[in-house]
Short mmCIF file of C-alpha atoms in Angstrom, two decimals:
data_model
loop_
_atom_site.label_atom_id
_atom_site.label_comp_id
_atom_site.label_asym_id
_atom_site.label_seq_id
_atom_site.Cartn_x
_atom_site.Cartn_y
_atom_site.Cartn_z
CA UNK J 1261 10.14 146.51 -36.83
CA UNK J 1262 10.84 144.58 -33.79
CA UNK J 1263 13.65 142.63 -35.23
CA UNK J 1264 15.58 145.62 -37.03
CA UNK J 1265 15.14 146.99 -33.37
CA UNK J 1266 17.53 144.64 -31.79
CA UNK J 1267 19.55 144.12 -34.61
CA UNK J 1268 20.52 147.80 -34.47
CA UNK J 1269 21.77 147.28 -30.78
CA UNK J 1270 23.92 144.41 -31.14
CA UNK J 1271 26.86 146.23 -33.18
CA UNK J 1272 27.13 148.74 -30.41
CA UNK J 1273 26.89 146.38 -27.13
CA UNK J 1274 29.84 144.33 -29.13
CA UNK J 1275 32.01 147.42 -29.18
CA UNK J 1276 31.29 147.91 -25.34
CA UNK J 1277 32.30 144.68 -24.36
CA UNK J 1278 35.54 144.74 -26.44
CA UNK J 1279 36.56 148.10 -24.43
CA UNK J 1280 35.95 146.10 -21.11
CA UNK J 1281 37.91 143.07 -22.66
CA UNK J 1282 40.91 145.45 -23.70
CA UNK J 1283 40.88 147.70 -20.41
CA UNK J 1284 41.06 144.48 -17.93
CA UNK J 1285 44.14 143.18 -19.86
CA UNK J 1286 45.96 146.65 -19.84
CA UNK J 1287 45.40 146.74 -16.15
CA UNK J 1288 46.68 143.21 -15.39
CA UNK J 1289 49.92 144.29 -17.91
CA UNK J 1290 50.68 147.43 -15.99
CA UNK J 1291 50.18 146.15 -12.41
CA UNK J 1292 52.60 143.50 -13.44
CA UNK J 1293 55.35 146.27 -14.49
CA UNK J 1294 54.61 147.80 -11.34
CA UNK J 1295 54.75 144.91 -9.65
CA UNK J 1296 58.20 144.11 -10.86
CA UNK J 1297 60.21 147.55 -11.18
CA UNK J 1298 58.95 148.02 -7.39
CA UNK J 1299 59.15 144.79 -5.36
CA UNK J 1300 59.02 146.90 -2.30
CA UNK J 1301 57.40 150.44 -1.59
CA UNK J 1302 57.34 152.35 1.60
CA UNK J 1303 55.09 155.36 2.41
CA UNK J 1304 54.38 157.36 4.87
CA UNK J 1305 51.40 159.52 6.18
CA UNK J 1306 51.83 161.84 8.56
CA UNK J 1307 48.83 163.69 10.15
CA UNK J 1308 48.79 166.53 12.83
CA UNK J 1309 49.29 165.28 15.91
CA UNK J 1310 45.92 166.19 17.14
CA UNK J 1311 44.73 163.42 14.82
CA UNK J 1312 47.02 160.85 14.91
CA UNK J 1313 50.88 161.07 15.71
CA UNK J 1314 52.04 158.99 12.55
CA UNK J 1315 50.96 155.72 10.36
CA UNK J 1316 54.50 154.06 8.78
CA UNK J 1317 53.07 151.66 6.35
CA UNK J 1318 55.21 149.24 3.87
CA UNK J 1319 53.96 147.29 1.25
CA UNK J 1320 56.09 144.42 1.04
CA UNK J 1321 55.48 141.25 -1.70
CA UNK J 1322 51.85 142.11 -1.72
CA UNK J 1323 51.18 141.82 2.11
CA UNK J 1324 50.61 145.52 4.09
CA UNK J 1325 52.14 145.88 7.29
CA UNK J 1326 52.62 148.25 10.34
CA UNK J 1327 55.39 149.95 12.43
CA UNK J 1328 53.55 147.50 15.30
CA UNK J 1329 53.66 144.40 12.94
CA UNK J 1330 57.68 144.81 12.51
CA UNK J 1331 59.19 144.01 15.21
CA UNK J 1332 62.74 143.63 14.30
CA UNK J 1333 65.45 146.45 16.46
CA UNK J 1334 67.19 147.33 13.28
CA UNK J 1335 63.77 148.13 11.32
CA UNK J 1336 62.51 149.76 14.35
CA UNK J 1337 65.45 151.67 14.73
CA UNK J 1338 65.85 152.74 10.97
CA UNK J 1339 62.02 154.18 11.10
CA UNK J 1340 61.83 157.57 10.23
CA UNK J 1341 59.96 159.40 12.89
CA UNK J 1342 57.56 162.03 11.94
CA UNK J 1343 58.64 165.61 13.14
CA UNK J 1344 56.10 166.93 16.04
CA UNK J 1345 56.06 169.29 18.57
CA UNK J 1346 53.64 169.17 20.89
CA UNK J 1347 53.29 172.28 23.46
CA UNK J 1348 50.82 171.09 25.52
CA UNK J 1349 53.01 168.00 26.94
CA UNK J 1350 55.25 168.41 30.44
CA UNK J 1351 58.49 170.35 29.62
CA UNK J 1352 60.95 168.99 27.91
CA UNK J 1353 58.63 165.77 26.32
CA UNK J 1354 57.47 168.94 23.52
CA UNK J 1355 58.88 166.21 20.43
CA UNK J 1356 57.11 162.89 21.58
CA UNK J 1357 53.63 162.31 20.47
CA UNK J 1358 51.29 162.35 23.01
CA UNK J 1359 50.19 158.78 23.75
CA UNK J 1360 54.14 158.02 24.39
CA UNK J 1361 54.30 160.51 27.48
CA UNK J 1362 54.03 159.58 31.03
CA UNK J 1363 54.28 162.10 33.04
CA UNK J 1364 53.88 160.44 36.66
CA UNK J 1365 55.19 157.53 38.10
CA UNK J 1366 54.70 155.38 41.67
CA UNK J 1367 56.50 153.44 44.13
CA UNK J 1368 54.92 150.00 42.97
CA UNK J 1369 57.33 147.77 43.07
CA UNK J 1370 57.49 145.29 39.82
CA UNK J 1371 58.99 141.93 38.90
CA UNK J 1372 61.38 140.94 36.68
CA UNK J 1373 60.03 138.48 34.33
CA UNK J 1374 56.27 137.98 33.36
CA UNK J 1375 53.52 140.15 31.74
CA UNK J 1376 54.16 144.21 32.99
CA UNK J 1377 50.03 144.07 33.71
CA UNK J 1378 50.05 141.40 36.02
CA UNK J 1379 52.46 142.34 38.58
CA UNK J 1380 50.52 143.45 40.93
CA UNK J 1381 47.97 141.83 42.71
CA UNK J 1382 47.11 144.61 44.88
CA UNK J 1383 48.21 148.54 44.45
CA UNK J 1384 48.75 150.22 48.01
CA UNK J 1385 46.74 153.21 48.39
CA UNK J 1386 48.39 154.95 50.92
CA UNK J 1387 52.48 155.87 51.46
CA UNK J 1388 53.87 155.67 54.76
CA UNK J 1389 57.12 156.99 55.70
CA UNK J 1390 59.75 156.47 58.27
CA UNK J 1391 63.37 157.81 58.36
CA UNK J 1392 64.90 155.81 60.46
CA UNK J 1393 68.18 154.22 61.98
CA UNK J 1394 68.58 150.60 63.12
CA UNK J 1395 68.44 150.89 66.60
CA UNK J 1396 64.85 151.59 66.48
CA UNK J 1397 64.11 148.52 64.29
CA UNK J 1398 62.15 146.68 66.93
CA UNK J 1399 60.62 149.90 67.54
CA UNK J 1400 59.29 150.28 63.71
CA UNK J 1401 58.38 147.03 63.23
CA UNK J 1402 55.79 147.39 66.07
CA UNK J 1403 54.79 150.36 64.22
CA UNK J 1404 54.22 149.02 60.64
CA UNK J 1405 51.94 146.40 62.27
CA UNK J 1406 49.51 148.86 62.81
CA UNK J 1407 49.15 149.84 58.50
CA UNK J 1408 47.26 146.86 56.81
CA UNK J 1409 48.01 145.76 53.28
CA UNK J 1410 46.72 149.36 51.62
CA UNK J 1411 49.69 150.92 53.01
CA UNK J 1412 53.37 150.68 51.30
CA UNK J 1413 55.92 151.22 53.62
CA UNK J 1414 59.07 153.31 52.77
CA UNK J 1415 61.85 153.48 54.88
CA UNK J 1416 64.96 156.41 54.57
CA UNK J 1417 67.90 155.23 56.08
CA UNK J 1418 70.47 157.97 57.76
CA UNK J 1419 72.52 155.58 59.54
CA UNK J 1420 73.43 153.63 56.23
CA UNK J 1421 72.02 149.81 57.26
CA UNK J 1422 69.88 148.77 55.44
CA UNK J 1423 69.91 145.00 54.38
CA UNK J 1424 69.63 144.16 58.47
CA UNK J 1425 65.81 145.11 58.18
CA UNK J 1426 64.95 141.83 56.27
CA UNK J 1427 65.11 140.09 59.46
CA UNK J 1428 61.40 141.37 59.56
CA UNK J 1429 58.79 139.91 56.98
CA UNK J 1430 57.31 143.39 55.64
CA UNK J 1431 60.99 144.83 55.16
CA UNK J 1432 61.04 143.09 51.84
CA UNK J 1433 58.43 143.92 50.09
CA UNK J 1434 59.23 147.62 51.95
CA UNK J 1435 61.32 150.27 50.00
CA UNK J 1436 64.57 151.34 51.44
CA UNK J 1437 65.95 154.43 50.44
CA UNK J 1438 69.63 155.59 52.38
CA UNK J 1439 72.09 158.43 52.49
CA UNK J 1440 73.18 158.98 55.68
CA UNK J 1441 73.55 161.94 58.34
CA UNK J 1442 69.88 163.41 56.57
CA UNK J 1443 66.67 164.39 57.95
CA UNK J 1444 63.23 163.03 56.64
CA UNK J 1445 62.47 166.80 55.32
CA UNK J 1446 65.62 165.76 53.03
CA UNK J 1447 64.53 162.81 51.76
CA UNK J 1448 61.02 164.39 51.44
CA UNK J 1449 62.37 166.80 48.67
CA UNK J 1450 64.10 164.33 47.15
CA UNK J 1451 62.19 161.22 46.90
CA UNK J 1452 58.79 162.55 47.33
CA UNK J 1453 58.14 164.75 44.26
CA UNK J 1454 54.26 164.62 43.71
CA UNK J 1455 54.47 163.45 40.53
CA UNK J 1456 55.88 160.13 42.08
CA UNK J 1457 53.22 159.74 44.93
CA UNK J 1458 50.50 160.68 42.89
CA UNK J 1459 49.34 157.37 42.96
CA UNK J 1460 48.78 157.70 46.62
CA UNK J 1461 45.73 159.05 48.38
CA UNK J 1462 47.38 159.92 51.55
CA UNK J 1463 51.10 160.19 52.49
CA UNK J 1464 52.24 159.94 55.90
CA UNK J 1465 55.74 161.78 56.97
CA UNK J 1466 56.51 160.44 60.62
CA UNK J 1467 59.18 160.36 62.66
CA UNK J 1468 60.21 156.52 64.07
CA UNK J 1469 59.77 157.40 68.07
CA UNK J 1470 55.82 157.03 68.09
CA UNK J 1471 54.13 154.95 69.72
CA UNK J 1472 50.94 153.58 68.27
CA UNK J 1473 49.23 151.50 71.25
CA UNK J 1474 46.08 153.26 70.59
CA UNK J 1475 46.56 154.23 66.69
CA UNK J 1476 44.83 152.20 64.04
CA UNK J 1477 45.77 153.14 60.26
CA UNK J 1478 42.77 152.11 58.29
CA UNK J 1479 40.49 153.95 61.46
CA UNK J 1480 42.37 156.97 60.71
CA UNK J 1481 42.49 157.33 57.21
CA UNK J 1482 38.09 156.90 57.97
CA UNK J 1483 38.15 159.68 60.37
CA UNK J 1484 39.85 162.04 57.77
CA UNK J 1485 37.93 161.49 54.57
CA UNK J 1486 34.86 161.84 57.02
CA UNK J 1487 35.90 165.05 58.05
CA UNK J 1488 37.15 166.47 55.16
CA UNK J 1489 40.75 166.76 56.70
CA UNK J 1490 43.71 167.30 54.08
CA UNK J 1491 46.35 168.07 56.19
CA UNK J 1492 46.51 166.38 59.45
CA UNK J 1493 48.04 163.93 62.29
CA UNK J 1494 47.18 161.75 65.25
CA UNK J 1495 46.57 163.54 68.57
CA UNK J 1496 49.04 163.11 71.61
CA UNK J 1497 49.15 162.11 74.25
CA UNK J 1498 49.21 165.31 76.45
CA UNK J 1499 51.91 163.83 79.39
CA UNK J 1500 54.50 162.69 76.74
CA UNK J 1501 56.66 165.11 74.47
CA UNK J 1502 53.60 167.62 74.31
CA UNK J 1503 54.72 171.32 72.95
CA UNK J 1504 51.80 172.89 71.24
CA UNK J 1505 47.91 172.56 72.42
CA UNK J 1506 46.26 172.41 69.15
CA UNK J 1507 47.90 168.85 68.81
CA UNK J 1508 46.98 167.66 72.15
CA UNK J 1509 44.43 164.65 72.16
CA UNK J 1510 40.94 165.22 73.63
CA UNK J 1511 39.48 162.20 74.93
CA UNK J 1512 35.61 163.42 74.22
CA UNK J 1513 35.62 163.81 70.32
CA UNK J 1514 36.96 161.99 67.31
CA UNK J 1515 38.73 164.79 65.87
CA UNK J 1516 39.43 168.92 66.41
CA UNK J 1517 40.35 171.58 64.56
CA UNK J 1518 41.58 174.73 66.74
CA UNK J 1519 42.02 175.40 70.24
CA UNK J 1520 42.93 177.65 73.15
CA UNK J 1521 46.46 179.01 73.37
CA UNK J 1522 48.58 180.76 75.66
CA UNK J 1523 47.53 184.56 76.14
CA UNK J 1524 48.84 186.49 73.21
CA UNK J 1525 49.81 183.84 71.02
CA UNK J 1526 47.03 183.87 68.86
CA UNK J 1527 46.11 187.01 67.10
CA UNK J 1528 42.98 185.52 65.19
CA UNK J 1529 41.14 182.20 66.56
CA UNK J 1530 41.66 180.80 63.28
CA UNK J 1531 45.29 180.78 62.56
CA UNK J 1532 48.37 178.93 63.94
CA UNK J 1533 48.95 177.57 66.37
CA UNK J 1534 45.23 178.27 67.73
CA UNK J 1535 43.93 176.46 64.56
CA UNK J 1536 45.31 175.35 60.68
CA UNK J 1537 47.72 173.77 62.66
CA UNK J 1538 49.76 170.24 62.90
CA UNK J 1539 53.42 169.78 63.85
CA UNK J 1540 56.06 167.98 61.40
CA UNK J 1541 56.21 165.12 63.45
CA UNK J 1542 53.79 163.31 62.28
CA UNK J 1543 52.01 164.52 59.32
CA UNK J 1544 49.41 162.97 57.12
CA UNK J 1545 48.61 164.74 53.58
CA UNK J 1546 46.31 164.60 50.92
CA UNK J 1547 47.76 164.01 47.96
CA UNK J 1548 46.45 167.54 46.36
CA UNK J 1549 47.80 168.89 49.86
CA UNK J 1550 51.25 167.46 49.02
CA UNK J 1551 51.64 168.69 46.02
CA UNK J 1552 51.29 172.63 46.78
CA UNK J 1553 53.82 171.25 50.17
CA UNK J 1554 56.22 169.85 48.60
CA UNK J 1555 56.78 173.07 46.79
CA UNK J 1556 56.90 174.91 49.90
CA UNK J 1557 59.99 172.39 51.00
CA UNK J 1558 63.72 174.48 50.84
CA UNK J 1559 66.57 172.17 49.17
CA UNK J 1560 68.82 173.72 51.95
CA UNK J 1561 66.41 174.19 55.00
CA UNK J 1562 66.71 170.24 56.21
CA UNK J 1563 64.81 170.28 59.09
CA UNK J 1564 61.56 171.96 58.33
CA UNK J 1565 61.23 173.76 61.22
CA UNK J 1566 58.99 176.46 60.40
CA UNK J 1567 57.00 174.77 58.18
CA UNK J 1568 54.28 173.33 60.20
CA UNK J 1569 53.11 177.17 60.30
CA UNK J 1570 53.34 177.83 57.05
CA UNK J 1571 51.25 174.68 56.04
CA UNK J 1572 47.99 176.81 55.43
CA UNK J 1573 49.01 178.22 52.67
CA UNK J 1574 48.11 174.95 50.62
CA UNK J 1575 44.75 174.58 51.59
CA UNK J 1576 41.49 176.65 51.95
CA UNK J 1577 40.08 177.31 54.36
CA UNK J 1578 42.68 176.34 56.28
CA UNK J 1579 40.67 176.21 59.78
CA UNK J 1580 38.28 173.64 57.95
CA UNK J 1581 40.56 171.32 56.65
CA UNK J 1582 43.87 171.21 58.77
CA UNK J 1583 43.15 169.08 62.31
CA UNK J 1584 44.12 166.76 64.62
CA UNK J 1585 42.63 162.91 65.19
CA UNK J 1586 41.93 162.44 68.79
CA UNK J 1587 39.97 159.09 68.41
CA UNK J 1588 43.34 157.38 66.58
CA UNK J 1589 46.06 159.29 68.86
CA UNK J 1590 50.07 158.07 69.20
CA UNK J 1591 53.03 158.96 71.86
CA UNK J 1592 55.52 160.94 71.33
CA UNK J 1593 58.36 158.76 72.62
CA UNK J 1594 61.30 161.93 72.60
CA UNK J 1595 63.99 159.56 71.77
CA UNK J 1596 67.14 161.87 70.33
CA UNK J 1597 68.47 159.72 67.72
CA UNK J 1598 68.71 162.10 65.37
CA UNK J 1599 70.93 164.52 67.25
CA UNK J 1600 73.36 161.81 67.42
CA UNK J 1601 74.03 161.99 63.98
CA UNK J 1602 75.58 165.20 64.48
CA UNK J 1603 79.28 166.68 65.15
CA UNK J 1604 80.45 167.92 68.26
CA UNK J 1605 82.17 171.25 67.45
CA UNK J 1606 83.61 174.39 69.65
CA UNK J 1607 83.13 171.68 72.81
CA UNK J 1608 79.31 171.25 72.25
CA UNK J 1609 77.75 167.86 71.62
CA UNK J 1610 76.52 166.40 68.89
CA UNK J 1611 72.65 167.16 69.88
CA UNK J 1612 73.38 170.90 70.85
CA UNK J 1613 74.76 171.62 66.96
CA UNK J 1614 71.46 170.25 65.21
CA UNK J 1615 68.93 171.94 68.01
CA UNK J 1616 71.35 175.04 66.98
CA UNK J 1617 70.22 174.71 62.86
CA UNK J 1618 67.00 173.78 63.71
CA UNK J 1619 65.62 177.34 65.26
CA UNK J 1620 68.22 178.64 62.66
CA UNK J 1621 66.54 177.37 59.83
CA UNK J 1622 63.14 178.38 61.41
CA UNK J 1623 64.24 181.82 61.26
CA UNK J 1624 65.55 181.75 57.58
CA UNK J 1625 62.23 180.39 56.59
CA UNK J 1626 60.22 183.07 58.13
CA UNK J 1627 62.34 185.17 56.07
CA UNK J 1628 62.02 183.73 52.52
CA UNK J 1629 58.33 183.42 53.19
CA UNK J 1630 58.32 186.58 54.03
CA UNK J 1631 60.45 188.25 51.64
CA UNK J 1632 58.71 186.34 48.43
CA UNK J 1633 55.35 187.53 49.69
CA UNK J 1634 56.66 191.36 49.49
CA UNK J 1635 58.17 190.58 46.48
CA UNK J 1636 55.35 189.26 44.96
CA UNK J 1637 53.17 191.86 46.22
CA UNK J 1638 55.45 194.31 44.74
CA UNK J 1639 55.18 192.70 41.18
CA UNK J 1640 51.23 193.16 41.56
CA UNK J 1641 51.19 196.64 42.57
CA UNK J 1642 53.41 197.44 39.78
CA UNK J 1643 51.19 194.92 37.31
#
């Protein structure tokens, strides 16, 4: 019984292996038709951008390859792109997929030649800014001496010369910006859109007639992470170019934030210019600070006058983290140079016409701040 057993089985394990047999030989003959009627086939998957912005695949004489793999400009150029829209990217970027996008930029300044991720040897941390005319170049350079390698140095030009800094070291690996006849609030709006300083902790807006005897950079930028300070500048010294109390230096503390006025110019101990208070001389911001400043900057209002008061809006409180650095403390030199870049008109000089739009332009900025507050106010009530 055993042996009519397996005899039964063989018949049917013969048949099996034949279908194997013919199957694996009808394969091989259609991949080969395939294989010649399409030499080449492309495909392409496209996935929600969530997932994955596209995959371009070919399949090219047997081998698979990727968008990344061909690098030729006309096949790159002849790719199809998938379609995507993407609402959550900055305005305007809505069709580029995601990973594509920058949205911010910096000030580094990059070579020409070698690999993009080894250009720089050390990033700056901090911007400094001086608008500035030559005449004061032996000035400045004493100045820049006192920011260390963490700082990068910008300078806007508004008498046009530029290329007769490099007789200093640090001018050229500096970055020179010039139009002339403008103010540094000008340049400010222009240049220093927080989307390009965002890679910058700090950014410092000064004027070029300060003297730094007793001002160390890397001291001061300590002293105002320690105290929590987001908007904020050196103290002064109280016998030079002095106008407002608050940024007087005291000599028995590193740093204050408010102060005693005249009688009846401060209605509440902590508001300007009794407290949440620097002038736009000399400025340092945080680089959250900045951006809710720079916003507050008028295209047409050049000299910023005004502004130093209105500076509490971007922070809160604004009594906390607005002060003055008396330990790290500068000189206000008073040197005009500005005014010179004026016109003399209707027999006034040059000086008188800019002192003229300055208080000007302070009083049109009361007004707009003003008038979008009621306005805004208005649009709530009616909300």
């Amino acid at each position: 019984m055993g042996t009519m057993h397996r005899s039964g089985l063989a018949p049917r394990r013969t048949n099996e292996n034949a279908k194997v047999i013919i199957t694996t030989i009808l394969g091989i003959v259609f991949g080969t038709f395939i294989g010649i009627s399409l030499p080449s086939l492309s495909f392409k998957i496209n996935l929600p951008s969530a997932l994955i912005s596209s995959l371009d695949v070919a399949l090219s004489d047997g081998k698979l390859l990727s968008a990344r793999d061909d690098k030729s400009p006309e096949h790159f150029g002849s790719r199809k792109f998938p379609q995507i829209y993407v609402p959550t990217n900055p305005r305007g970027a809505e069709l580029l997929p995601p990973g594509i996008v920058v949205a911010k930029t910096d000030l580094y300044l990059r070579r020409l030649w070698g690999e993009p991720n080894e250009d720089l040897k050390k990033k700056p941390k901090y911007l400094v800014t001086f608008t500035v005319g030559f005449e004061q170049r032996n000035h400045i350079n004493t100045v820049v001496k006192k920011f260390s390698e963490d700082f990068q140095i910008l300078l806007f030009h508004y008498d046009g010369r530029t290329t007769e800094w490099d007789q200093f070291e640090w001018s050229k690996s500096a970055i020179h910006i010039s139009t002339r006849k403008q103010t540094k609030w000008w340049y400010a709006k222009r240049f220093l859109h927080p989307d390009v300083v965002s890679a910058y902790e700090y950014i410092f807006i000064w004027d070029e007639d300060l003297g730094v005897e007793h001002f160390n950079a890397d001291k001061y930028i300590q002293l105002v992470k320690k105290h929590g300070l987001e908007i904020s500048q050196p103290g002064l010294e109280p016998n030079n170019g002095l106008t407002w109390e608050m940024t007087k230096r005291r000599g028995d503390r590193e740093v204050h934030k408010d102060t005693k006025e005249k009688a009846g110019w401060c209605s509440d101990p902590h508001l300007p210019p009794c407290a949440a208070f620097v002038e736009i001389m000399a400025p340092v911001f945080s680089r959250e600070a900045w951006r809710c400043v720079w916003h507050m900057i008028q295209n047409d209002l050049v000299h910023g006058w005004g502004l130093d008061f209105a500076l509490r809006r971007c922070v809160e409180p604004a009594h906390e983290k607005i002060g003055v650095v008396d330990s790290q403390w500068i000189i206000h030199k008073v040197i005009p140079s500005l005014g010179s870049q004026g016109k003399s008109e209707n027999g006034k000089a040059p000086w008188q016409g800019v002192r003229e739009r300055c208080k000007k332009e302070w009083t049109m900025f009361q007004n707009r701040l003003a008038d979008a507050d009621k306005e805004y106010l208005g649009r709530m009530v009616k909300g």
